[in-house]
Short mmCIF file of C-alpha atoms in Angstrom, two decimals:
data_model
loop_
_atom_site.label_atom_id
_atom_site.label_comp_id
_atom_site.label_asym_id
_atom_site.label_seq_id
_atom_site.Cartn_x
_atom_site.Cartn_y
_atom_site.Cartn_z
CA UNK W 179 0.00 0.00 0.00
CA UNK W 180 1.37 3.39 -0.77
CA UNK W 181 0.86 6.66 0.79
CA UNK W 182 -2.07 8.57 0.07
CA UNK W 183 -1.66 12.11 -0.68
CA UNK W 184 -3.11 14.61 1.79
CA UNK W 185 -4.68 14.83 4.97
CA UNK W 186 -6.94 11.84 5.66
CA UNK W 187 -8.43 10.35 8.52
CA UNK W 188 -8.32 7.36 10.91
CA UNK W 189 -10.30 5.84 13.78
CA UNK W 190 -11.50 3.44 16.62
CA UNK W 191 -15.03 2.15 16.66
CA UNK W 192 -16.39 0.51 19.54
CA UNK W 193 -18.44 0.77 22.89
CA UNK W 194 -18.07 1.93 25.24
CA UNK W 195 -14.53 3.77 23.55
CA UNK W 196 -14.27 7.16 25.31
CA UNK W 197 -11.87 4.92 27.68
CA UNK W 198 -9.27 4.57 24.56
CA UNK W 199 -5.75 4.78 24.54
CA UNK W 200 -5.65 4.36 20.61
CA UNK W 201 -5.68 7.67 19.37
CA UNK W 202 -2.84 8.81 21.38
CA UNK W 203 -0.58 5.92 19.84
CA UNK W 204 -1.83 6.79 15.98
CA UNK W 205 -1.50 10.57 16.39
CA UNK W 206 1.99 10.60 17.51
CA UNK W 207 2.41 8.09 15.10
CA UNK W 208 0.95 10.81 12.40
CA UNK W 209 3.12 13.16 13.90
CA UNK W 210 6.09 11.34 13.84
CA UNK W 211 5.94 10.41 10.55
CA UNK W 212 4.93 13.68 9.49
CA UNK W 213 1.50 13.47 7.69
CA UNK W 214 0.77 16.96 8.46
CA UNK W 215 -3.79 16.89 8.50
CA UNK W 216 -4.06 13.08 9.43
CA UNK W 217 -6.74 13.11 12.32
CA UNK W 218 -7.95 9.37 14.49
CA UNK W 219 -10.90 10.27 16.92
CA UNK W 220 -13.03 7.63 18.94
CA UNK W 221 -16.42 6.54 17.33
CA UNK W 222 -19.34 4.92 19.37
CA UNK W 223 -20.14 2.13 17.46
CA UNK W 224 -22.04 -1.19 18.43
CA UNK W 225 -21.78 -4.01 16.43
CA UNK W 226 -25.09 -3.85 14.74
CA UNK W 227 -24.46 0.25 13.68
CA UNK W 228 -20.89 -1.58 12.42
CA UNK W 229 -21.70 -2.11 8.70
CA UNK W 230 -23.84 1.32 8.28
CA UNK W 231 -21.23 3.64 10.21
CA UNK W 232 -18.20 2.23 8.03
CA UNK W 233 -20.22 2.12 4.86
CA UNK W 234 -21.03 5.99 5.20
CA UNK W 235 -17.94 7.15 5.79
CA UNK W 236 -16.29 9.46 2.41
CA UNK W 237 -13.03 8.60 1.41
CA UNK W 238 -11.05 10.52 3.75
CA UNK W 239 -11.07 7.76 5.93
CA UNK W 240 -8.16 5.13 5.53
CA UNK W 241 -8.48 3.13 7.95
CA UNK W 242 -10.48 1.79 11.29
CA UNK W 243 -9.56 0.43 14.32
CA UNK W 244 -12.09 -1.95 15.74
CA UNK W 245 -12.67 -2.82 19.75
CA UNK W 246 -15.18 -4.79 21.04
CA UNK W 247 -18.05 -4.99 20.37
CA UNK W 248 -17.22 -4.70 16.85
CA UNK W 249 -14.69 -7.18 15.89
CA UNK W 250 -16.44 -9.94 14.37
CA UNK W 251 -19.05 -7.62 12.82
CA UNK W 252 -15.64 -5.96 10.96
CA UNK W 253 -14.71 -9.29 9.92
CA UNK W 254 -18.32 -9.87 8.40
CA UNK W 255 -18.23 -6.68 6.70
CA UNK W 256 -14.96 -6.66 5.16
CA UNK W 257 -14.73 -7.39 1.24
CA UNK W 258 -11.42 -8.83 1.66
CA UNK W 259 -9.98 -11.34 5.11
CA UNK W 260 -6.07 -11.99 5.78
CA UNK W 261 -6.25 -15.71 6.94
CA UNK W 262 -5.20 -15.27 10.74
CA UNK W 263 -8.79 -12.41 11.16
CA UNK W 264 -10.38 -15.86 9.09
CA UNK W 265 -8.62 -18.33 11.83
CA UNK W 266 -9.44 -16.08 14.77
CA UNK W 267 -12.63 -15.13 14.11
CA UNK W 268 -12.33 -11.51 14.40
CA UNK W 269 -10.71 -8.76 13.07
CA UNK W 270 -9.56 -5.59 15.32
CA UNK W 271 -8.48 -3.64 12.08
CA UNK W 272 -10.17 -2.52 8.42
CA UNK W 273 -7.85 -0.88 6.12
CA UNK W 274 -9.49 0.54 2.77
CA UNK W 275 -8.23 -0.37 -0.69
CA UNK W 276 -8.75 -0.78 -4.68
CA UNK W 277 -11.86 -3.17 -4.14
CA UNK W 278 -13.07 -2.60 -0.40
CA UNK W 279 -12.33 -2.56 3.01
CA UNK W 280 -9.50 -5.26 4.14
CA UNK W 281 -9.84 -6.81 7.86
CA UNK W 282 -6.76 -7.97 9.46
CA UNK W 283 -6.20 -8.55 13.04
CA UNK W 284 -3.17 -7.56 14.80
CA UNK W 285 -4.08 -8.18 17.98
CA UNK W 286 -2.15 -11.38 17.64
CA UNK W 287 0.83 -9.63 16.80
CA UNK W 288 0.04 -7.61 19.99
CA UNK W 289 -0.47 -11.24 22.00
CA UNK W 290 2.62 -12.59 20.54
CA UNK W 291 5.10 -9.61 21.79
CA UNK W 292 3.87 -9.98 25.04
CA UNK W 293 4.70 -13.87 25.35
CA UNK W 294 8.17 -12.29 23.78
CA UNK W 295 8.16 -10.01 26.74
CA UNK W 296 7.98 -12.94 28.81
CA UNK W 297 10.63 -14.85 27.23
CA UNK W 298 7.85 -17.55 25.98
CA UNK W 299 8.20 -17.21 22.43
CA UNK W 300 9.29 -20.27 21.79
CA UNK W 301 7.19 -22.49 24.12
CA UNK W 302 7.54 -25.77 21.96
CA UNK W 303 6.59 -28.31 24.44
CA UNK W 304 4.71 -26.17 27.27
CA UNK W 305 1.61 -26.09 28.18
CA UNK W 306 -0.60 -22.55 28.67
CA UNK W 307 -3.39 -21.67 30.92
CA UNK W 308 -6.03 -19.19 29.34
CA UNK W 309 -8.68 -17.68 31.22
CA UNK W 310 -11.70 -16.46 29.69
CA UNK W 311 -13.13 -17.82 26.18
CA UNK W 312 -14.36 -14.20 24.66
CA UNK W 313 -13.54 -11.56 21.81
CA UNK W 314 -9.70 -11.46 22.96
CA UNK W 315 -8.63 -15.46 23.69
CA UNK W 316 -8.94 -16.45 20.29
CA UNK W 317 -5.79 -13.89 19.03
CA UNK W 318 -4.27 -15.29 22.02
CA UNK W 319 -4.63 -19.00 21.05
CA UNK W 320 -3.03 -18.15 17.21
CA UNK W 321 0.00 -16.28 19.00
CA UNK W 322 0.65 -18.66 21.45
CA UNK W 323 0.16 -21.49 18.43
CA UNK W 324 2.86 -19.29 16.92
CA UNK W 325 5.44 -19.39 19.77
CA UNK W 326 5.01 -23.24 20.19
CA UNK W 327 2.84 -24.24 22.26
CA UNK W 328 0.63 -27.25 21.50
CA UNK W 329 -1.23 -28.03 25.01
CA UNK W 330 -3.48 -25.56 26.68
CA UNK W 331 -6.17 -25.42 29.78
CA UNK W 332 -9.12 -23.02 28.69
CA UNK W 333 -11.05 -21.63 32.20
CA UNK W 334 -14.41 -20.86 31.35
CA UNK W 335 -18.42 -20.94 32.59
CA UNK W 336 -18.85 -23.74 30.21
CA UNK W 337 -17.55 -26.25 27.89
CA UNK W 338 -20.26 -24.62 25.22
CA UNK W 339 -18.90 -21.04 26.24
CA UNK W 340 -15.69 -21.85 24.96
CA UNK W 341 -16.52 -23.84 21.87
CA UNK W 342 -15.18 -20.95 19.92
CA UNK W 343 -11.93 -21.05 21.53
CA UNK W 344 -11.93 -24.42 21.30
CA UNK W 345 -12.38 -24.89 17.64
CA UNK W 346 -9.43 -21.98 17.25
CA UNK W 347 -7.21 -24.21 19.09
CA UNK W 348 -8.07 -27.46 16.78
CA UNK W 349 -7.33 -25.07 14.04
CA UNK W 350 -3.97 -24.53 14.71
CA UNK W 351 -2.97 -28.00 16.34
CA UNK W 352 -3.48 -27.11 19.88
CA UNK W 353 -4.78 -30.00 22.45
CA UNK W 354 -6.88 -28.01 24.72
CA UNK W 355 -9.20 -28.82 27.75
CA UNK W 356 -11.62 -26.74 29.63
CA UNK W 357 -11.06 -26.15 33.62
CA UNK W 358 -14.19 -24.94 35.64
CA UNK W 359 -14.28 -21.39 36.24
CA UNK W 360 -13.31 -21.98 40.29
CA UNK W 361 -10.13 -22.20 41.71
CA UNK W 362 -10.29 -25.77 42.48
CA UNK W 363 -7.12 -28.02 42.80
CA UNK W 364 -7.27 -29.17 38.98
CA UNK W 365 -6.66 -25.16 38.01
CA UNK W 366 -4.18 -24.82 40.89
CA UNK W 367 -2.16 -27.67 39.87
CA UNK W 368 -2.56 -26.79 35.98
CA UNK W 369 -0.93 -23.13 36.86
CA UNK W 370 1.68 -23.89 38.76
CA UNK W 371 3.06 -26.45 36.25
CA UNK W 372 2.27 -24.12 33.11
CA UNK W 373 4.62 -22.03 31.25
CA UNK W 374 2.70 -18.94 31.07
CA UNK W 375 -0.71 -17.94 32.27
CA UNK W 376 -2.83 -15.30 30.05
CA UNK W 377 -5.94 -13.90 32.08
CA UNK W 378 -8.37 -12.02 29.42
CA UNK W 379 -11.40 -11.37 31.67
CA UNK W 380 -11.97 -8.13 33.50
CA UNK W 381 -10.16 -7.75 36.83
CA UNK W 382 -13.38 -8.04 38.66
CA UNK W 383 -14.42 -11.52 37.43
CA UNK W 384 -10.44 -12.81 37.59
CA UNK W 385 -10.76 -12.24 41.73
CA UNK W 386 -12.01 -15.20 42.64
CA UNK W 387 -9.43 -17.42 40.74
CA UNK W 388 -6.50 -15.47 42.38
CA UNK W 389 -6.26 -17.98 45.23
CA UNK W 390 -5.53 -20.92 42.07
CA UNK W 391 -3.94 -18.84 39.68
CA UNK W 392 -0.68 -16.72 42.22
CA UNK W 393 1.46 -19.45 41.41
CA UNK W 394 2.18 -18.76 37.41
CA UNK W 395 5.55 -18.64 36.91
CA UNK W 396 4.43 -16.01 34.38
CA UNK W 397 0.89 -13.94 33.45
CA UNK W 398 0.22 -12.15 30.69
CA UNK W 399 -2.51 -10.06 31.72
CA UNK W 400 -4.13 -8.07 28.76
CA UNK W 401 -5.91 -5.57 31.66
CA UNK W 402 -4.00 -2.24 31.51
CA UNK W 403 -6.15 0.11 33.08
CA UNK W 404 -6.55 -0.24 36.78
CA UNK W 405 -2.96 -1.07 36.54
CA UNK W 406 -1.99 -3.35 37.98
CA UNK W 407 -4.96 -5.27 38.61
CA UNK W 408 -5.46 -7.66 41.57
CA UNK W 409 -4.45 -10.97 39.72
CA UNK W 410 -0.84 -9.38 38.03
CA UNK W 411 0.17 -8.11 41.87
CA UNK W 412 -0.84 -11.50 43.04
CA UNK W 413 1.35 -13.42 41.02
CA UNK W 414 4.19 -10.57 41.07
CA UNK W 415 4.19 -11.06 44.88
CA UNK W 416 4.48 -14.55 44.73
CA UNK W 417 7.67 -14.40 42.52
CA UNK W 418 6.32 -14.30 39.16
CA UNK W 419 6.66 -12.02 36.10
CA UNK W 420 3.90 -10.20 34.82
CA UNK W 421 3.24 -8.03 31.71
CA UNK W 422 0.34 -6.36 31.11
CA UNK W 423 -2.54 -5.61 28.37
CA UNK W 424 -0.13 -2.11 27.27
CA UNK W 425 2.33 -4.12 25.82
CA UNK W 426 -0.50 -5.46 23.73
CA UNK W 427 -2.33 -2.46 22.93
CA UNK W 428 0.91 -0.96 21.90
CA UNK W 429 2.15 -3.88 19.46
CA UNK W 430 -1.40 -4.49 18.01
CA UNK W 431 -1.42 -0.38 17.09
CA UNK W 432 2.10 -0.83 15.66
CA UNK W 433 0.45 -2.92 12.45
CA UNK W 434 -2.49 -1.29 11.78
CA UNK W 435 -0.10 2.42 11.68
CA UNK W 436 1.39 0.55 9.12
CA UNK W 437 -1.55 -0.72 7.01
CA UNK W 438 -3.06 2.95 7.25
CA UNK W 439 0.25 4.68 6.12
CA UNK W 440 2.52 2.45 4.27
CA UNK W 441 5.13 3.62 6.64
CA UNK W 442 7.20 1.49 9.01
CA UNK W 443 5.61 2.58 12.22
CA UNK W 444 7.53 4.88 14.49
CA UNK W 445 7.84 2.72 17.42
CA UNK W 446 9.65 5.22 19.75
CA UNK W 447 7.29 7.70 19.17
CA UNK W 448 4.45 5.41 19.88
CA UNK W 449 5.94 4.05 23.09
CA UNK W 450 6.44 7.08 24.16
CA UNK W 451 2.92 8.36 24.18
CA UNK W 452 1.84 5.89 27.02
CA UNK W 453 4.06 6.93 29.36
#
């Protein structure tokens, strides 16, 4: 994709989004990479007002960011699917070109630098413990796919609640099982033996799993705001490293700069803005 001439203009769809960190990371990005007139702004968007909303907008716009609950709605709308947004089921990012709007999702590439962060990048042979079976575990299940792994312990309500999940693992090779949502001895056991635990349910409904889950040698947390939550100080206390949901959001953003411009994203620049 090439640069387009001129000012043009970017955003994040979702709700609630007035809590967004995005346009902060893509208008430094602008900035850094000096497209003088490029604008991002937040857009209340549910999934149903999804297809209308991104179908009205004039040709300014070059590109979309996409947060719940809008992600598989993007995928459904797009004209054109990279594989992974296909594998995943979802796709955080629509780029416009010749013949439509493109869907990707980077959010993998966001899960995948934080199991770098953790020094589990190449966790051929481990076994993963994934809390929560909803919009983000399924990016989680291709990036951890990606750094390895090939056994994996889903927590969640319900077997049926995770059959999404589920069926992304099987995709990509993964033998997973489902643990009850309670921190019984089976999820105790599983997390102290894993290589990495990712929690991708809200702080709140992590809580009462805290008492199973301290022991991870390692948690990827994709919470960043209360920082840190109750679950990452938990396990940090215990002895544990933790990174949190930042490192995702700011990896994730990194790609979709990139689709919108055409530019190698300014990753300094980017960083920078979420300190």
């Amino acid at each position: 994709m090439s640069i387009v001439a001129g000012p043009r203009a970017a955003a994040i769809l979702g709700s609630p989004v007035s809590h967004s960190l995005s346009p902060a990371l893509h208008l430094a990005a602008y900035e850094a990479l000096g497209l003088t007139g490029w604008t991002y702004e937040r857009m209340e968007c549910t999934a149903e007002r999804l297809p209308a909303l991104v179908s009205g907008l004039d040709e300014r716009y070059v590109g979309l960011s996409v947060t719940m609950p809008g992600k598989r709605a993007a995928l459904a709308f797009a004209d054109h699917r990279t594989e992974r947004a296909m594998a995943v089921g979802s796709a955080n990012t629509l780029v416009r070109r010749d013949g439509g709007w493109h869907a990707d999702c980077t959010d993998v590439d966001g899960a995948s630098a934080a199991l770098a962060d953790l020094g589990v990048d190449n966790g051929a042979g481990s076994h993963a413990v994934l809390v929560g079976a909803g919009g983000t575990a399924a990016p989680v299940v291709a990036a951890l796919a990606a750094a390895g792994f090939r056994d994996l312990s889903v927590v969640a309500r319900s077997r049926e609640r995770a059959s999404e999940v589920l069926a992304v693992a099987d995709a990509y090779g993964i033998a997973a099982e489902v643990l009850a949502f309670e921190p019984g001895s089976a999820l105790r056991e599983r997390t102290r033996d894993c290589a990495v635990l990712v929690n991708t349910v809200p702080a709140a409904a992590a809580a009462s799993l805290i008492p199973a889950l301290s022991s991870a040698p390692r948690l990827f947390d994709v919470i960043y705001s209360p920082w840190p939550t109750p679950l990452a100080a938990a396990v940090e206390a215990a002895g544990g490293m933790v990174v949190g949901g930042l490192v995702m959001l700011l990896n994730q953003a990194f790609g979709q700069v990139e689709q919108f411009t055409g530019m190698p994203a300014p990753r300094v620049a980017m960083a920078a803005a979420l300190v």
